[in-house]
């Protein structure tokens, strides 16, 4: 008794070609991708600490959950899947190539017995008479046939869409191309953010992830000329916010006043700027009118938040606080009058109701005429030089999937066997590597029409 001992390389090769490995890797990739969906990626440590607490944060950080698509274990799974995909393709492709390039032209009885679609019939006509009829019938009803004669028998072989067998390999190649595009994007690209205050400019953005944001030099300058936001009526829920951005490259304004809104990013030199967030920048400034009740004389003040002013009677006051929408009454300021040696008198002044403060009965009536609050625009910045490679991979994947799932390599064999008395035995069979049910119906029609043709 002899025992075939496999080498380590043989075992490793079989492991890489294993279908079980494919299923196992796909399940792990799907399961771990859920982590990347549930846990927001690339946020600051402060945000994660606020959401998960310190202990959970430490565990997740060790496991790489906050940047899992760059973690060693996720990249390892992708590499294992790519190796498995490549090995399976290399193992099976030569056999498929041989099937397409060197089909069986002289089928024997063994091949016919393996076919699920097979028929035998006898014709009174001789093989020589039938050769032309069969060839013409195949050409008209299926495809032009290759004719081979061997051992006194005549064999016909016709096929359609032989290239459909390669659809699965196009799909495999597309997945690898997508991986390559993703690797290019990860190695040579980045995801970053930048906050630009209205009227200012910057040439640097800040890379997301890690304990400390890393500055990245853009190589050009981005300026926020203006930022504006509109709200749904009666609420402070933003309806639309947009930035007017100017790009300055080598001292030249190459893009001027480009409007950037959500879903309409700015693109320049392969870098994409997405409108992401906004917020107040610095203390607001106010225009206040103060009317002395006794005389009716009014005085206008231009003050920043916290900056003291002085009333006509010499008492100091200031704007202590500001709200853009105070209890749905619109913009409001909190005024504090600070008499020396007395408690501070605080009250609220509403911009949309100028006479509201008169109800207070004080010697001075305040109204908020206007205010200015500078805003900053928050932009997400992305550079992905591999995106076109990914797109090519996606297109190939779509083409390969259509071929692999909806197209079939169909083959028909016909063999003419001389019989006694000048008769001819006809044996025919067919096979398809996809959609067997549809091919079975087509083969039944083929048989029926062939019989009618031979009996006519």
Short mmCIF file of C-alpha atoms in Angstrom, two decimals:
data_model
loop_
_atom_site.label_atom_id
_atom_site.label_comp_id
_atom_site.label_asym_id
_atom_site.label_seq_id
_atom_site.Cartn_x
_atom_site.Cartn_y
_atom_site.Cartn_z
CA UNK A 1 0.00 0.00 0.00
CA UNK A 2 1.42 3.35 -0.98
CA UNK A 3 0.62 6.67 0.60
CA UNK A 4 0.80 9.91 -1.34
CA UNK A 5 2.37 12.52 0.88
CA UNK A 6 1.58 16.08 -0.06
CA UNK A 7 4.27 18.67 0.34
CA UNK A 8 3.76 21.82 2.37
CA UNK A 9 3.50 23.87 -0.83
CA UNK A 10 0.78 21.54 -2.16
CA UNK A 11 -1.17 21.89 1.07
CA UNK A 12 -0.73 25.66 1.02
CA UNK A 13 -1.88 25.83 -2.59
CA UNK A 14 -4.99 23.75 -1.83
CA UNK A 15 -5.73 26.01 1.14
CA UNK A 16 -5.50 29.12 -1.04
CA UNK A 17 -7.81 27.55 -3.66
CA UNK A 18 -10.36 26.42 -1.10
CA UNK A 19 -13.99 27.44 -1.52
CA UNK A 20 -14.38 27.17 2.25
CA UNK A 21 -11.71 29.83 2.61
CA UNK A 22 -13.68 32.07 0.22
CA UNK A 23 -16.89 31.71 2.21
CA UNK A 24 -15.09 32.15 5.53
CA UNK A 25 -13.31 35.32 4.34
CA UNK A 26 -16.47 36.84 2.86
CA UNK A 27 -18.42 36.26 6.08
CA UNK A 28 -15.64 37.86 8.13
CA UNK A 29 -15.43 40.86 5.77
CA UNK A 30 -19.20 41.37 5.93
CA UNK A 31 -19.28 41.02 9.71
CA UNK A 32 -16.35 43.36 10.35
CA UNK A 33 -17.69 45.93 7.89
CA UNK A 34 -20.64 46.36 10.23
CA UNK A 35 -18.18 47.77 12.78
CA UNK A 36 -17.10 50.44 10.31
CA UNK A 37 -20.74 51.30 9.69
CA UNK A 38 -21.80 51.48 13.32
CA UNK A 39 -18.71 53.29 14.62
CA UNK A 40 -17.97 56.58 12.88
CA UNK A 41 -14.50 56.54 11.41
CA UNK A 42 -11.73 59.11 11.61
CA UNK A 43 -13.16 61.22 14.45
CA UNK A 44 -11.09 62.94 17.09
CA UNK A 45 -10.19 61.14 20.36
CA UNK A 46 -12.26 63.71 22.26
CA UNK A 47 -15.40 62.75 20.34
CA UNK A 48 -14.85 59.04 20.93
CA UNK A 49 -14.17 59.59 24.64
CA UNK A 50 -17.38 61.55 24.93
CA UNK A 51 -19.42 58.80 23.25
CA UNK A 52 -17.83 55.60 24.59
CA UNK A 53 -16.05 56.54 27.80
CA UNK A 54 -12.38 55.95 28.56
CA UNK A 55 -12.35 52.17 29.11
CA UNK A 56 -14.31 51.31 25.96
CA UNK A 57 -12.30 53.89 24.03
CA UNK A 58 -9.02 52.21 25.01
CA UNK A 59 -10.29 48.78 23.94
CA UNK A 60 -11.66 50.03 20.61
CA UNK A 61 -8.46 51.96 19.96
CA UNK A 62 -6.33 48.84 20.52
CA UNK A 63 -8.56 46.88 18.13
CA UNK A 64 -8.33 49.62 15.49
CA UNK A 65 -12.11 50.12 15.37
CA UNK A 66 -11.79 53.91 14.88
CA UNK A 67 -9.90 53.50 11.60
CA UNK A 68 -10.74 49.90 10.83
CA UNK A 69 -10.40 50.15 7.05
CA UNK A 70 -6.69 50.85 7.62
CA UNK A 71 -6.25 48.36 10.44
CA UNK A 72 -3.81 45.48 9.96
CA UNK A 73 -6.46 42.84 10.47
CA UNK A 74 -8.90 44.29 7.94
CA UNK A 75 -6.15 44.76 5.36
CA UNK A 76 -5.06 41.21 6.14
CA UNK A 77 -8.57 39.92 5.40
CA UNK A 78 -8.61 41.79 2.09
CA UNK A 79 -5.19 40.38 1.20
CA UNK A 80 -6.32 36.84 2.08
CA UNK A 81 -9.43 37.29 -0.05
CA UNK A 82 -7.36 38.62 -2.97
CA UNK A 83 -4.93 35.69 -2.72
CA UNK A 84 -7.83 33.23 -2.56
CA UNK A 85 -9.51 34.85 -5.57
CA UNK A 86 -6.30 34.82 -7.60
CA UNK A 87 -5.45 31.23 -6.71
CA UNK A 88 -8.94 29.97 -7.60
CA UNK A 89 -8.78 31.77 -10.94
CA UNK A 90 -5.31 30.41 -11.75
CA UNK A 91 -6.40 26.88 -10.86
CA UNK A 92 -9.61 26.84 -12.90
CA UNK A 93 -8.79 29.11 -15.83
CA UNK A 94 -6.63 26.59 -17.81
CA UNK A 95 -9.44 24.04 -17.80
CA UNK A 96 -11.97 26.61 -19.00
CA UNK A 97 -9.52 27.87 -21.61
CA UNK A 98 -9.06 24.30 -22.89
CA UNK A 99 -12.83 23.80 -23.04
CA UNK A 100 -13.23 26.91 -25.16
CA UNK A 101 -10.13 26.57 -27.36
CA UNK A 102 -10.15 22.78 -27.80
CA UNK A 103 -13.74 21.54 -27.57
CA UNK A 104 -14.60 17.87 -28.01
CA UNK A 105 -15.24 17.50 -31.74
CA UNK A 106 -15.65 13.73 -31.84
CA UNK A 107 -17.95 12.81 -28.94
CA UNK A 108 -18.13 9.17 -27.93
CA UNK A 109 -20.95 7.36 -26.19
CA UNK A 110 -19.48 8.23 -22.81
CA UNK A 111 -19.81 11.95 -23.48
CA UNK A 112 -23.38 11.58 -24.72
CA UNK A 113 -24.30 9.71 -21.54
CA UNK A 114 -23.12 12.63 -19.44
CA UNK A 115 -25.42 15.06 -21.26
CA UNK A 116 -28.80 15.75 -19.70
CA UNK A 117 -30.17 16.77 -23.10
CA UNK A 118 -29.78 13.88 -25.51
CA UNK A 119 -31.79 12.24 -28.31
CA UNK A 120 -31.36 9.38 -30.77
CA UNK A 121 -33.25 8.78 -34.01
CA UNK A 122 -32.96 6.80 -37.24
CA UNK A 123 -33.23 8.23 -40.74
CA UNK A 124 -33.90 6.29 -43.93
CA UNK A 125 -31.47 8.58 -45.72
CA UNK A 126 -27.75 7.85 -46.05
CA UNK A 127 -25.09 9.73 -44.07
CA UNK A 128 -23.84 11.39 -47.25
CA UNK A 129 -27.31 12.77 -47.94
CA UNK A 130 -27.78 13.96 -44.39
CA UNK A 131 -24.44 15.76 -44.04
CA UNK A 132 -25.57 18.81 -45.96
CA UNK A 133 -28.98 18.88 -44.33
CA UNK A 134 -27.60 18.68 -40.78
CA UNK A 135 -24.95 21.34 -41.43
CA UNK A 136 -27.49 23.71 -42.93
CA UNK A 137 -30.02 23.01 -40.17
CA UNK A 138 -27.47 23.76 -37.43
CA UNK A 139 -26.38 26.96 -39.17
CA UNK A 140 -29.99 28.12 -39.51
CA UNK A 141 -31.32 27.07 -36.11
CA UNK A 142 -28.28 27.37 -33.82
CA UNK A 143 -24.78 28.14 -35.12
CA UNK A 144 -22.40 27.13 -37.87
CA UNK A 145 -20.91 23.72 -37.07
CA UNK A 146 -17.44 22.26 -37.30
CA UNK A 147 -17.57 18.89 -39.09
CA UNK A 148 -15.22 16.05 -38.25
CA UNK A 149 -15.13 12.52 -39.65
CA UNK A 150 -13.62 9.67 -37.68
CA UNK A 151 -14.10 5.90 -37.65
CA UNK A 152 -16.73 6.11 -40.37
CA UNK A 153 -18.83 8.53 -38.31
CA UNK A 154 -19.54 12.15 -39.04
CA UNK A 155 -19.55 14.56 -36.10
CA UNK A 156 -20.99 18.10 -35.98
CA UNK A 157 -20.10 20.53 -33.20
CA UNK A 158 -21.75 23.95 -32.85
CA UNK A 159 -21.56 26.43 -29.99
CA UNK A 160 -22.74 29.90 -28.91
CA UNK A 161 -21.21 32.44 -26.55
CA UNK A 162 -18.16 30.43 -25.59
CA UNK A 163 -16.66 33.63 -24.17
CA UNK A 164 -19.43 33.71 -21.54
CA UNK A 165 -17.32 31.25 -19.53
CA UNK A 166 -14.82 34.06 -18.90
CA UNK A 167 -17.41 36.36 -17.28
CA UNK A 168 -16.60 35.08 -13.82
CA UNK A 169 -12.90 35.83 -14.38
CA UNK A 170 -13.74 39.36 -15.47
CA UNK A 171 -15.62 39.71 -12.18
CA UNK A 172 -12.66 38.30 -10.24
CA UNK A 173 -10.29 40.70 -12.00
CA UNK A 174 -12.64 43.64 -11.31
CA UNK A 175 -12.58 42.90 -7.57
CA UNK A 176 -8.78 42.90 -7.58
CA UNK A 177 -8.77 46.17 -9.57
CA UNK A 178 -11.10 47.74 -6.97
CA UNK A 179 -8.68 46.60 -4.27
CA UNK A 180 -5.79 48.18 -6.18
CA UNK A 181 -7.73 51.44 -6.51
CA UNK A 182 -8.52 51.41 -2.79
CA UNK A 183 -4.85 50.80 -1.95
CA UNK A 184 -3.78 53.70 -4.21
CA UNK A 185 -6.33 55.94 -2.48
CA UNK A 186 -5.18 54.88 0.99
CA UNK A 187 -1.48 55.25 0.27
CA UNK A 188 -1.48 58.42 -1.83
CA UNK A 189 -4.76 60.05 -0.73
CA UNK A 190 -6.22 61.37 2.50
CA UNK A 191 -9.38 62.54 4.22
CA UNK A 192 -9.12 65.83 6.08
CA UNK A 193 -11.11 68.85 7.21
CA UNK A 194 -10.64 72.58 7.51
CA UNK A 195 -12.60 75.43 9.11
CA UNK A 196 -12.28 78.78 7.35
CA UNK A 197 -13.65 81.98 8.88
CA UNK A 198 -15.44 84.34 6.50
CA UNK A 199 -12.98 86.65 4.80
CA UNK A 200 -9.94 84.52 5.63
CA UNK A 201 -7.92 81.98 3.68
CA UNK A 202 -5.78 78.93 4.28
CA UNK A 203 -3.39 76.70 2.40
CA UNK A 204 -3.47 73.83 4.88
CA UNK A 205 -6.03 71.22 5.87
CA UNK A 206 -5.98 68.78 8.79
CA UNK A 207 -5.91 65.06 8.30
CA UNK A 208 -8.49 63.09 10.25
CA UNK A 209 -7.65 60.24 12.60
CA UNK A 210 -4.84 59.75 15.04
CA UNK A 211 -4.39 61.35 18.42
CA UNK A 212 -3.40 64.67 16.86
CA UNK A 213 -4.62 66.13 13.55
CA UNK A 214 -1.83 66.30 10.99
CA UNK A 215 -1.52 69.40 8.79
CA UNK A 216 -1.36 68.86 5.03
CA UNK A 217 -0.16 71.54 2.64
CA UNK A 218 -2.57 71.90 -0.29
CA UNK A 219 -0.11 73.62 -2.61
CA UNK A 220 -2.67 76.37 -3.23
CA UNK A 221 -4.86 78.69 -1.17
CA UNK A 222 -8.58 78.48 -0.42
CA UNK A 223 -10.47 81.59 0.68
CA UNK A 224 -13.99 81.81 2.10
CA UNK A 225 -15.45 85.04 0.75
CA UNK A 226 -18.86 84.58 2.32
CA UNK A 227 -20.91 82.08 4.24
CA UNK A 228 -24.69 82.13 4.60
CA UNK A 229 -27.34 79.93 6.11
CA UNK A 230 -31.14 79.94 5.78
CA UNK A 231 -33.54 78.24 8.16
CA UNK A 232 -36.93 76.64 7.92
CA UNK A 233 -39.53 79.20 8.87
CA UNK A 234 -40.04 79.57 12.60
CA UNK A 235 -37.17 77.25 13.49
CA UNK A 236 -33.41 77.24 13.76
CA UNK A 237 -33.20 74.08 11.65
CA UNK A 238 -30.91 74.86 8.72
CA UNK A 239 -32.55 74.64 5.31
CA UNK A 240 -29.53 75.55 3.21
CA UNK A 241 -26.02 76.66 4.01
CA UNK A 242 -23.43 77.55 1.46
CA UNK A 243 -19.97 79.02 1.09
CA UNK A 244 -18.51 81.21 -1.60
CA UNK A 245 -15.02 79.84 -2.12
CA UNK A 246 -12.15 81.28 -4.15
CA UNK A 247 -9.13 79.15 -5.08
CA UNK A 248 -5.84 80.99 -5.49
CA UNK A 249 -3.00 79.12 -7.14
CA UNK A 250 0.38 80.75 -7.61
CA UNK A 251 -1.16 84.17 -6.97
CA UNK A 252 -3.93 83.71 -9.56
CA UNK A 253 -7.60 83.30 -8.69
CA UNK A 254 -8.27 80.14 -10.70
CA UNK A 255 -11.78 79.66 -9.27
CA UNK A 256 -13.62 82.71 -7.99
CA UNK A 257 -16.77 82.81 -5.86
CA UNK A 258 -17.48 79.15 -6.42
CA UNK A 259 -20.64 78.26 -4.53
CA UNK A 260 -20.18 75.15 -2.39
CA UNK A 261 -23.26 73.48 -0.93
CA UNK A 262 -24.07 70.00 0.30
CA UNK A 263 -23.86 67.50 -2.60
CA UNK A 264 -22.19 70.08 -4.84
CA UNK A 265 -18.52 70.02 -3.86
CA UNK A 266 -15.62 72.04 -5.23
CA UNK A 267 -12.94 70.08 -7.09
CA UNK A 268 -9.47 71.32 -7.87
CA UNK A 269 -6.31 69.37 -8.72
CA UNK A 270 -7.88 66.08 -7.62
CA UNK A 271 -8.87 67.47 -4.22
CA UNK A 272 -12.57 67.67 -3.37
CA UNK A 273 -14.05 70.13 -0.85
CA UNK A 274 -17.42 69.16 0.60
CA UNK A 275 -19.64 71.54 2.56
CA UNK A 276 -19.83 69.88 5.95
CA UNK A 277 -20.56 72.21 8.87
CA UNK A 278 -20.53 75.78 10.09
CA UNK A 279 -20.52 77.79 13.28
CA UNK A 280 -19.95 81.18 14.87
CA UNK A 281 -16.43 82.61 14.81
CA UNK A 282 -15.48 85.09 17.52
CA UNK A 283 -17.72 87.44 19.52
CA UNK A 284 -20.65 89.05 17.72
CA UNK A 285 -21.05 92.86 17.51
CA UNK A 286 -24.29 94.76 18.08
CA UNK A 287 -25.97 98.03 17.18
CA UNK A 288 -28.13 99.14 20.13
CA UNK A 289 -30.43 102.13 20.48
CA UNK A 290 -31.05 103.44 24.02
CA UNK A 291 -33.85 105.97 24.52
CA UNK A 292 -34.16 108.00 27.71
CA UNK A 293 -37.79 107.77 28.75
CA UNK A 294 -37.98 111.23 30.35
CA UNK A 295 -36.49 113.24 27.47
CA UNK A 296 -37.11 110.93 24.50
CA UNK A 297 -33.52 111.38 23.42
CA UNK A 298 -31.93 108.33 21.80
CA UNK A 299 -28.32 107.25 21.54
CA UNK A 300 -26.79 104.53 19.33
CA UNK A 301 -24.07 102.17 20.58
CA UNK A 302 -21.81 99.83 18.57
CA UNK A 303 -20.55 97.23 21.02
CA UNK A 304 -19.04 93.77 20.96
CA UNK A 305 -20.27 91.12 23.36
CA UNK A 306 -18.91 91.91 26.84
CA UNK A 307 -17.68 95.36 25.86
CA UNK A 308 -18.98 97.95 28.38
CA UNK A 309 -20.99 101.01 27.38
CA UNK A 310 -22.18 103.93 29.46
CA UNK A 311 -25.71 105.35 29.64
CA UNK A 312 -26.56 109.06 29.63
CA UNK A 313 -26.74 109.01 33.44
CA UNK A 314 -23.27 107.50 33.63
CA UNK A 315 -24.29 103.92 34.58
CA UNK A 316 -22.24 101.19 32.86
CA UNK A 317 -23.91 98.39 30.93
CA UNK A 318 -22.88 95.58 28.59
CA UNK A 319 -24.24 92.82 26.34
CA UNK A 320 -23.74 89.73 28.47
CA UNK A 321 -25.16 87.12 26.12
CA UNK A 322 -26.67 86.61 22.69
CA UNK A 323 -29.03 84.15 21.06
CA UNK A 324 -29.95 83.96 17.40
CA UNK A 325 -33.37 82.56 18.25
CA UNK A 326 -34.47 83.18 21.83
CA UNK A 327 -37.48 80.94 22.57
CA UNK A 328 -38.54 81.21 18.91
CA UNK A 329 -38.77 85.04 19.18
CA UNK A 330 -35.74 85.59 16.98
CA UNK A 331 -32.44 87.27 17.82
CA UNK A 332 -32.11 88.56 21.38
CA UNK A 333 -29.44 89.99 23.67
CA UNK A 334 -29.09 89.84 27.41
CA UNK A 335 -28.31 93.33 28.79
CA UNK A 336 -26.73 93.93 32.17
CA UNK A 337 -26.79 97.37 33.86
CA UNK A 338 -24.19 97.52 36.62
CA UNK A 339 -24.90 100.33 39.13
CA UNK A 340 -21.91 100.77 41.50
CA UNK A 341 -22.63 99.19 44.87
CA UNK A 342 -25.99 97.76 43.73
CA UNK A 343 -27.09 94.44 42.30
CA UNK A 344 -26.78 93.99 38.54
CA UNK A 345 -30.02 94.55 36.65
CA UNK A 346 -30.33 92.06 33.77
CA UNK A 347 -33.05 91.85 31.12
CA UNK A 348 -33.64 90.58 27.59
CA UNK A 349 -34.06 92.71 24.46
CA UNK A 350 -35.70 91.22 21.37
CA UNK A 351 -34.67 92.41 17.92
CA UNK A 352 -38.04 91.61 16.32
CA UNK A 353 -40.00 93.47 19.05
CA UNK A 354 -38.39 96.94 19.47
CA UNK A 355 -41.04 98.15 21.96
CA UNK A 356 -40.78 95.10 24.15
CA UNK A 357 -38.26 96.66 26.55
CA UNK A 358 -40.54 99.69 27.13
CA UNK A 359 -42.80 97.40 29.20
CA UNK A 360 -40.00 97.07 31.73
CA UNK A 361 -40.65 100.64 32.99
CA UNK A 362 -36.99 101.58 33.37
CA UNK A 363 -35.61 105.08 32.73
CA UNK A 364 -33.85 103.78 29.62
CA UNK A 365 -35.46 101.76 26.83
CA UNK A 366 -33.18 99.40 24.88
CA UNK A 367 -33.69 98.05 21.36
CA UNK A 368 -31.49 95.81 19.25
CA UNK A 369 -31.16 97.39 15.80
CA UNK A 370 -28.71 94.97 14.22
CA UNK A 371 -25.97 92.48 14.92
CA UNK A 372 -23.04 90.93 13.09
CA UNK A 373 -21.83 87.41 13.74
CA UNK A 374 -18.98 86.09 11.65
CA UNK A 375 -19.27 82.45 10.71
CA UNK A 376 -16.77 79.79 9.80
CA UNK A 377 -17.44 77.22 7.12
CA UNK A 378 -16.46 73.63 7.84
CA UNK A 379 -15.23 71.73 4.77
CA UNK A 380 -14.42 68.07 4.45
CA UNK A 381 -11.45 67.58 2.17
CA UNK A 382 -10.73 64.38 0.28
CA UNK A 383 -8.02 63.33 -2.12
CA UNK A 384 -8.35 59.92 -3.74
CA UNK A 385 -6.09 59.31 -6.76
CA UNK A 386 -7.35 55.73 -6.95
CA UNK A 387 -10.97 56.65 -7.54
CA UNK A 388 -10.73 56.17 -11.33
CA UNK A 389 -9.18 52.76 -10.85
CA UNK A 390 -12.10 51.89 -8.56
CA UNK A 391 -14.56 53.12 -11.19
CA UNK A 392 -12.91 50.98 -13.86
CA UNK A 393 -13.14 48.02 -11.50
CA UNK A 394 -16.83 48.72 -10.84
CA UNK A 395 -17.63 48.90 -14.56
CA UNK A 396 -15.77 45.64 -15.18
CA UNK A 397 -17.61 44.09 -12.24
CA UNK A 398 -20.96 45.06 -13.74
CA UNK A 399 -19.97 43.71 -17.17
CA UNK A 400 -18.52 40.52 -15.71
CA UNK A 401 -21.57 39.92 -13.50
CA UNK A 402 -23.97 40.35 -16.43
CA UNK A 403 -21.95 37.88 -18.49
CA UNK A 404 -21.52 35.43 -15.64
CA UNK A 405 -25.14 35.36 -14.50
CA UNK A 406 -27.16 36.03 -17.64
CA UNK A 407 -25.16 34.54 -20.52
CA UNK A 408 -24.41 30.91 -21.15
CA UNK A 409 -22.01 28.85 -23.23
CA UNK A 410 -24.30 26.53 -25.19
CA UNK A 411 -23.05 23.53 -27.18
CA UNK A 412 -24.70 20.98 -29.47
CA UNK A 413 -23.18 17.80 -30.85
CA UNK A 414 -24.66 15.70 -33.67
CA UNK A 415 -23.19 12.37 -34.75
CA UNK A 416 -24.19 10.40 -37.88
CA UNK A 417 -23.60 6.64 -37.68
CA UNK A 418 -24.02 4.47 -40.84
CA UNK A 419 -26.51 1.62 -40.34
CA UNK A 420 -27.37 -1.42 -42.37
CA UNK A 421 -29.64 -0.92 -45.36
CA UNK A 422 -28.30 2.57 -46.13
CA UNK A 423 -29.97 3.99 -43.07
CA UNK A 424 -28.36 6.45 -40.64
CA UNK A 425 -28.40 6.57 -36.87
CA UNK A 426 -28.51 10.14 -35.57
CA UNK A 427 -27.35 10.96 -32.08
CA UNK A 428 -27.56 14.52 -30.75
CA UNK A 429 -26.91 16.10 -27.42
CA UNK A 430 -26.49 19.54 -25.92
CA UNK A 431 -25.20 21.27 -22.83
CA UNK A 432 -25.12 24.74 -21.31
CA UNK A 433 -23.03 25.91 -18.39
CA UNK A 434 -25.77 28.30 -17.12
CA UNK A 435 -29.57 28.42 -17.10
CA UNK A 436 -30.17 24.75 -17.73
CA UNK A 437 -33.96 25.10 -17.69
CA UNK A 438 -34.00 27.59 -20.58
CA UNK A 439 -31.55 25.50 -22.58
CA UNK A 440 -33.65 22.37 -22.04
CA UNK A 441 -36.67 24.08 -23.60
CA UNK A 442 -34.55 25.37 -26.48
CA UNK A 443 -33.10 21.89 -27.03
CA UNK A 444 -36.60 20.34 -27.12
CA UNK A 445 -37.57 22.80 -29.86
CA UNK A 446 -34.32 22.01 -31.66
CA UNK A 447 -35.10 18.26 -31.62
CA UNK A 448 -38.66 18.79 -32.77
CA UNK A 449 -37.63 21.01 -35.67
CA UNK A 450 -34.83 18.62 -36.68
CA UNK A 451 -37.25 15.70 -36.85
CA UNK A 452 -39.63 17.73 -38.98
CA UNK A 453 -36.77 18.71 -41.25
CA UNK A 454 -35.62 15.12 -41.71
CA UNK A 455 -39.13 13.84 -42.36
CA UNK A 456 -39.99 16.54 -44.87
#
